[in-house]
Amino acid sequence: MSSADAQYSELLHAGLSRQLCLTWCQQRDLDEVARRFGADMETGLWATEDEIEELEEDDTAELVQLATIGAWTIAYEPGGYQGSRNIILESLSEGGRAFNVHWNVELDSSICYAVDGVTETAFELLDPERRSGAHPAALDDILAEVGLHQGLTTEQLKARVLALGKKISGQPLTPEWLRSPRYVFKISDALPDPLVPAAYRYPRAPFLDEPEFARILDDPSPAMASAVLRQVVSVVIAAASLEGPLPSKVMRIIDHGEQVQGERDALRSELSRQAGDIRAKMLRDAPDASERDRLDLAGQTLVVLRSALNASPAEAAGAASRAALGLSGLPREDFMRLLVLSNVSTRIERDLHRSNDRIASIDGA
């Protein structure tokens, strides 16, 4: 048994969760680390191993457990995942480095290394040879040093990934650390996902620099909800090659509102009716595969347009973008555009929700 395997076995015996998220970061201020995780700062407390077990019995609470080792902090989330999210790890790495390992019982996994706010390299536990990021080869020498490569058993891969954390930070995870008191917080307001996935930034997708798209990304606020909605609708209309008067009517209402009262509801009903007619045609005529795919896309697009007619631009953008991501047969770039627009919509809805909560809190005071 290698030293890495032996150390992993010791950690398991000491109580290391088989479903875990571990994050090393060069930041010794535990309160600052907790803030970057989106923790409720009022919940922070030092807890022993037994006290942590009691806190974990509340399955509605998401916890992060913090302690310093040398010049680094290790964040432990048994059963959690926040540290594996790019937005969290990149924030933790600002001004230094951060490394995360995450896997669950289904072996959904990620191993990620970030430097000064940028994801340098990332890969999945069972596929260490396929790496992405700004510099996919950033850890190649250390990967070779710890013997992390294809062909190992799952347990061997896990052992070597933890050894990788030790090599990067110089700070091993030990049984003593697992049994020591840790600073524990409840996570109540985690940072939202990045608007643009790392895979779209390295290399950079050209559409991100289009003037209208760049304008939205520069200000992903509620004021941009109508612009996001218009982009979503434009993408799906073009992707489906949708013809006839309905697309222009939808665009006119998005841009200028109703000309007469009830026009929006009437158009929503017409979109539903035509989507139903398309589904009936598919069942009745049994077209060939190519025609069936075309009709299916057209019908789904009408449903997206119906979602886009919500009276609230923010709610319309959110509903339409989420529905658009389910369209079948989208070109890759269209899907990428819609995913980013959906992320922006989610950010807008979150900001509005938080704003409304603050107003309600002030009114109730």
Coordinates of C-alpha atoms in Angstrom, one line a residue:
M1 CA 0.0 0.0 0.0
S2 CA 1.4 3.4 -1.0
S3 CA 1.8 6.2 1.6
A4 CA -1.1 8.1 0.0
D5 CA -3.4 5.1 0.2
A6 CA -2.4 4.5 3.9
Q7 CA -3.0 8.2 4.8
Y8 CA -6.4 8.1 3.1
S9 CA -7.3 4.9 5.0
E10 CA -6.3 6.6 8.3
L11 CA -8.6 9.5 7.5
L12 CA -11.5 7.3 6.7
H13 CA -11.0 5.4 10.0
A14 CA -10.8 8.8 11.8
G15 CA -14.3 9.8 10.4
L16 CA -13.6 11.5 7.0
S17 CA -16.9 11.5 5.1
R18 CA -17.0 9.3 2.0
Q19 CA -19.1 12.1 0.4
L20 CA -17.2 15.3 0.9
C21 CA -16.0 18.7 -0.3
L22 CA -12.6 19.9 0.9
T23 CA -11.1 23.3 0.1
W24 CA -7.6 24.5 0.8
C25 CA -7.1 28.3 0.5
Q26 CA -4.3 30.8 1.3
Q27 CA -6.5 32.9 3.6
R28 CA -6.1 32.7 7.4
D29 CA -9.0 35.0 8.3
L30 CA -11.7 32.5 9.0
D31 CA -14.5 35.1 9.0
E32 CA -13.4 36.3 5.6
V33 CA -13.4 32.7 4.3
A34 CA -16.9 32.2 5.7
R35 CA -18.1 35.4 4.0
R36 CA -16.8 34.2 0.7
F37 CA -18.8 31.0 1.2
G38 CA -21.9 33.0 1.7
A39 CA -22.2 32.1 5.4
D40 CA -24.6 33.7 7.9
M41 CA -21.9 35.4 10.0
E42 CA -24.1 35.4 13.1
T43 CA -24.1 31.6 13.2
G44 CA -20.3 31.2 13.6
L45 CA -19.2 29.1 16.6
W46 CA -16.3 26.9 17.6
A47 CA -17.5 23.4 17.9
T48 CA -16.1 20.0 19.0
E49 CA -16.6 16.8 17.0
D50 CA -19.6 15.9 19.1
E51 CA -21.2 19.3 18.8
I52 CA -20.7 19.3 15.0
E53 CA -22.6 16.0 14.9
E54 CA -25.5 17.6 16.7
L55 CA -25.4 20.6 14.3
E56 CA -25.5 18.2 11.3
E57 CA -28.7 16.6 12.6
D58 CA -30.5 19.7 11.3
D59 CA -30.7 18.5 7.6
T60 CA -32.1 21.9 6.6
A61 CA -28.8 23.6 7.4
E62 CA -25.8 23.7 5.1
L63 CA -22.6 23.9 7.1
V64 CA -19.0 24.8 6.4
Q65 CA -16.4 23.8 8.9
L66 CA -13.2 25.9 9.0
A67 CA -9.8 25.6 10.7
T68 CA -6.3 26.9 9.8
I69 CA -3.3 24.7 9.1
G70 CA -0.1 26.5 8.7
A71 CA -0.6 29.5 6.3
W72 CA -3.7 27.9 4.9
T73 CA -7.4 27.4 5.8
I74 CA -9.1 24.1 5.1
A75 CA -12.9 24.2 4.7
Y76 CA -14.7 20.9 5.2
E77 CA -18.2 20.2 3.9
P78 CA -19.2 16.6 4.5
G79 CA -22.1 16.1 2.1
G80 CA -21.8 19.7 0.8
Y81 CA -20.5 21.1 -2.4
Q82 CA -20.2 24.9 -2.2
G83 CA -16.4 24.9 -2.3
S84 CA -16.5 23.1 -5.6
R85 CA -18.3 25.9 -7.4
N86 CA -16.1 28.1 -9.6
I87 CA -17.5 31.3 -8.2
I88 CA -16.6 30.3 -4.7
L89 CA -13.2 28.8 -5.4
E90 CA -12.1 31.7 -7.6
S91 CA -13.2 34.1 -4.8
L92 CA -11.3 32.2 -2.2
S93 CA -8.2 32.2 -4.5
E94 CA -8.1 36.0 -4.9
G95 CA -4.6 37.2 -3.9
G96 CA -3.4 33.7 -3.6
R97 CA -4.3 30.1 -4.4
A98 CA -7.1 27.7 -3.6
F99 CA -7.7 24.0 -4.3
N100 CA -10.9 22.0 -4.0
V101 CA -11.8 18.3 -4.2
H102 CA -15.4 17.1 -4.3
W103 CA -17.1 13.8 -4.8
N104 CA -20.4 12.2 -3.7
V105 CA -21.6 8.7 -3.4
E106 CA -22.7 8.7 -7.1
L107 CA -19.1 9.8 -8.0
D108 CA -20.2 13.1 -9.4
S109 CA -16.9 14.9 -8.8
S110 CA -14.6 17.8 -9.5
I111 CA -11.0 18.7 -8.7
C112 CA -10.2 22.3 -9.3
Y113 CA -7.2 24.6 -8.8
A114 CA -7.5 28.4 -8.9
V115 CA -4.9 31.2 -8.7
D116 CA -5.7 34.8 -8.0
G117 CA -9.3 34.6 -9.1
V118 CA -8.8 32.4 -12.2
T119 CA -9.5 28.6 -12.6
E120 CA -6.2 27.3 -13.8
T121 CA -7.0 23.6 -14.2
A122 CA -9.9 21.3 -13.4
F123 CA -10.8 17.7 -14.0
E124 CA -13.1 14.9 -12.8
L125 CA -12.0 12.2 -10.4
L126 CA -12.4 9.4 -12.9
D127 CA -10.9 11.2 -15.8
P128 CA -7.7 12.9 -14.7
E129 CA -6.2 13.0 -18.1
R130 CA -8.9 15.4 -19.5
R131 CA -8.3 18.8 -18.0
S132 CA -9.7 22.2 -18.7
G133 CA -9.2 25.7 -17.4
A134 CA -7.0 28.7 -18.3
H135 CA -3.8 26.6 -18.0
P136 CA -4.9 22.9 -18.1
A137 CA -1.3 21.7 -17.6
A138 CA -0.7 23.9 -14.5
L139 CA -0.4 20.9 -12.1
D140 CA 1.1 18.3 -14.5
D141 CA 4.4 18.0 -12.6
I142 CA 2.6 17.5 -9.2
L143 CA 0.1 15.1 -10.8
A144 CA 3.1 13.0 -11.9
E145 CA 4.7 13.3 -8.5
V146 CA 1.7 12.0 -6.6
G147 CA 1.1 9.3 -9.2
L148 CA -2.4 10.5 -10.2
H149 CA -3.2 9.1 -13.6
Q150 CA -5.8 7.0 -15.5
G151 CA -6.1 3.3 -14.6
L152 CA -6.2 3.5 -10.8
T153 CA -9.0 2.3 -8.7
T154 CA -11.5 4.8 -7.4
E155 CA -10.1 4.6 -3.9
Q156 CA -6.6 5.1 -5.2
L157 CA -7.7 8.1 -7.2
K158 CA -9.2 9.6 -4.1
A159 CA -6.1 9.0 -2.0
R160 CA -3.9 10.7 -4.6
V161 CA -6.2 13.6 -5.0
L162 CA -5.9 14.3 -1.3
A163 CA -2.1 13.9 -1.6
L164 CA -2.3 16.5 -4.4
G165 CA -3.9 18.9 -1.9
K166 CA -1.0 18.3 0.5
K167 CA 1.6 18.9 -2.3
I168 CA -0.1 22.2 -3.4
S169 CA -0.5 23.6 0.1
G170 CA 2.2 21.9 2.1
Q171 CA -0.5 21.1 4.6
P172 CA -1.8 17.6 5.0
L173 CA -5.2 16.7 6.2
T174 CA -4.7 14.6 9.4
P175 CA -6.8 12.5 11.8
E176 CA -5.9 15.0 14.5
W177 CA -7.4 17.9 12.3
L178 CA -10.6 15.9 11.8
R179 CA -11.0 15.4 15.6
S180 CA -10.1 19.0 16.5
P181 CA -12.6 21.9 17.2
R182 CA -13.6 23.8 14.1
Y183 CA -15.2 27.1 13.3
V184 CA -18.6 26.2 12.0
F185 CA -21.0 28.4 10.0
K186 CA -24.4 27.9 8.4
I187 CA -24.5 28.9 4.7
S188 CA -27.5 31.0 4.1
D189 CA -26.7 33.2 1.0
A190 CA -24.1 31.5 -1.2
L191 CA -22.7 33.4 -4.1
P192 CA -24.7 32.8 -7.3
D193 CA -23.1 30.8 -10.1
P194 CA -20.8 32.7 -12.5
L195 CA -22.7 34.3 -15.4
V196 CA -20.2 32.9 -17.9
P197 CA -19.0 29.3 -17.3
A198 CA -15.2 28.9 -17.3
A199 CA -15.4 26.7 -20.4
Y200 CA -16.8 29.7 -22.3
R201 CA -14.0 31.9 -21.1
Y202 CA -11.0 29.7 -22.0
P203 CA -11.1 30.0 -24.9
R204 CA -13.3 33.0 -25.0
A205 CA -16.6 32.6 -26.9
P206 CA -16.8 35.4 -29.5
F207 CA -20.5 36.2 -28.7
L208 CA -19.5 37.4 -25.3
D209 CA -18.0 40.5 -26.9
E210 CA -20.9 41.4 -29.1
P211 CA -22.0 45.0 -28.0
E212 CA -25.5 44.1 -26.7
F213 CA -24.3 40.9 -25.0
A214 CA -21.3 42.8 -23.4
R215 CA -23.7 45.5 -22.2
I216 CA -25.8 42.9 -20.4
L217 CA -22.8 41.3 -18.8
D218 CA -21.4 44.6 -17.7
D219 CA -24.7 45.4 -15.8
P220 CA -26.6 42.1 -14.9
S221 CA -29.1 44.1 -12.9
P222 CA -32.9 44.2 -12.9
A223 CA -32.7 47.2 -15.3
M224 CA -31.4 44.8 -18.0
A225 CA -34.3 42.3 -17.7
S226 CA -36.0 43.5 -20.9
A227 CA -32.7 43.4 -22.8
V228 CA -32.1 39.8 -21.7
L229 CA -35.6 38.8 -22.6
R230 CA -35.2 40.3 -26.1
Q231 CA -32.0 38.4 -26.6
V232 CA -33.6 35.1 -25.5
V233 CA -36.6 35.5 -27.9
S234 CA -34.4 36.6 -30.8
V235 CA -32.2 33.5 -30.4
V236 CA -35.1 31.0 -30.3
I237 CA -37.0 32.6 -33.2
A238 CA -33.9 32.4 -35.4
A239 CA -33.0 28.8 -34.2
A240 CA -36.5 27.6 -35.1
S241 CA -36.7 29.6 -38.3
L242 CA -40.1 30.6 -37.1
E243 CA -42.2 32.4 -39.6
G244 CA -45.6 34.1 -39.7
P245 CA -47.0 37.1 -37.7
L246 CA -46.6 35.6 -34.2
P247 CA -42.9 36.3 -33.6
S248 CA -43.2 39.9 -34.6
K249 CA -46.2 40.4 -32.4
V250 CA -44.3 39.0 -29.4
M251 CA -41.4 41.3 -30.1
R252 CA -43.6 44.3 -30.4
I253 CA -45.2 43.6 -27.0
I254 CA -41.8 43.0 -25.4
D255 CA -40.5 46.3 -26.9
H256 CA -43.6 48.6 -26.6
G257 CA -46.2 46.8 -24.4
E258 CA -49.9 46.3 -25.2
Q259 CA -51.6 48.5 -27.7
V260 CA -55.0 47.5 -26.2
Q261 CA -55.9 45.9 -22.9
G262 CA -55.9 42.1 -23.0
E263 CA -53.7 41.9 -26.1
R264 CA -51.0 40.0 -24.1
D265 CA -53.3 37.4 -22.8
A266 CA -54.9 36.9 -26.2
L267 CA -51.5 36.3 -27.8
R268 CA -50.5 33.9 -25.1
S269 CA -53.7 31.9 -25.9
E270 CA -52.9 31.9 -29.6
L271 CA -49.4 30.7 -29.0
S272 CA -50.7 27.8 -26.9
R273 CA -53.3 27.0 -29.5
Q274 CA -50.8 26.8 -32.3
A275 CA -48.3 24.8 -30.2
G276 CA -51.2 22.3 -29.7
D277 CA -51.9 22.2 -33.4
I278 CA -48.3 21.4 -34.1
R279 CA -48.3 18.5 -31.6
A280 CA -51.6 17.2 -33.2
K281 CA -50.1 17.4 -36.7
M282 CA -47.1 15.4 -35.5
L283 CA -49.4 12.7 -34.1
R284 CA -51.8 12.7 -37.1
D285 CA -49.3 12.8 -40.0
A286 CA -46.5 10.8 -38.5
P287 CA -43.8 12.8 -40.5
D288 CA -40.3 11.5 -41.1
A289 CA -37.6 12.1 -38.5
S290 CA -36.3 15.4 -40.1
E291 CA -39.8 16.9 -40.4
R292 CA -40.7 15.7 -36.9
D293 CA -37.6 17.4 -35.4
R294 CA -38.5 20.6 -37.2
L295 CA -42.1 20.6 -36.0
D296 CA -41.0 19.7 -32.5
L297 CA -38.6 22.6 -32.3
A298 CA -41.3 25.0 -33.7
G299 CA -43.8 23.8 -31.1
Q300 CA -41.4 24.1 -28.2
T301 CA -40.4 27.6 -29.4
L302 CA -44.0 28.8 -29.3
V303 CA -44.1 27.6 -25.7
V304 CA -41.0 29.7 -25.0
L305 CA -42.6 32.7 -26.6
R306 CA -45.6 32.3 -24.4
S307 CA -43.4 32.3 -21.3
A308 CA -41.8 35.5 -22.7
L309 CA -45.2 37.4 -22.4
N310 CA -45.2 37.5 -18.6
A311 CA -46.0 41.1 -17.6
S312 CA -42.9 41.2 -15.4
P313 CA -39.8 41.5 -17.6
A314 CA -37.6 39.8 -15.0
E315 CA -40.0 36.9 -14.5
A316 CA -40.5 36.6 -18.3
A317 CA -36.7 36.5 -18.9
G318 CA -36.3 33.8 -16.3
A319 CA -39.1 31.7 -17.5
A320 CA -38.3 32.0 -21.2
S321 CA -34.6 31.4 -20.8
R322 CA -35.1 28.3 -18.7
A323 CA -37.7 26.9 -21.1
A324 CA -35.4 27.8 -24.0
L325 CA -32.6 25.6 -22.6
G326 CA -34.9 22.6 -23.1
L327 CA -35.2 23.1 -26.8
S328 CA -34.1 20.1 -28.8
G329 CA -31.5 20.3 -31.6
L330 CA -30.1 23.8 -30.8
P331 CA -26.8 24.7 -32.4
R332 CA -24.0 24.7 -29.7
E333 CA -23.5 28.5 -29.8
D334 CA -27.2 29.2 -29.4
F335 CA -27.3 26.9 -26.3
M336 CA -24.2 28.7 -24.9
R337 CA -25.9 32.1 -25.4
L338 CA -29.1 30.9 -23.8
L339 CA -27.2 29.4 -20.8
V340 CA -25.4 32.7 -20.1
L341 CA -28.7 34.6 -20.5
S342 CA -30.4 32.1 -18.1
N343 CA -27.6 32.7 -15.6
V344 CA -28.1 36.5 -15.9
S345 CA -31.9 36.0 -15.4
T346 CA -31.3 34.0 -12.3
R347 CA -29.0 36.7 -10.9
I348 CA -31.7 39.4 -11.7
E349 CA -34.4 37.4 -10.0
R350 CA -32.1 36.8 -6.9
D351 CA -31.3 40.5 -6.7
L352 CA -35.0 41.4 -6.9
H353 CA -35.9 38.9 -4.3
R354 CA -33.2 40.2 -1.9
S355 CA -34.3 43.8 -2.5
N356 CA -37.9 42.9 -1.8
D357 CA -36.9 41.1 1.4
R358 CA -35.0 44.2 2.6
I359 CA -38.0 46.4 1.9
A360 CA -40.3 44.1 3.8
S361 CA -37.8 44.0 6.7
I362 CA -37.7 47.8 6.8
D363 CA -41.5 48.1 6.6
G364 CA -41.9 45.5 9.4
A365 CA -39.4 47.2 11.6

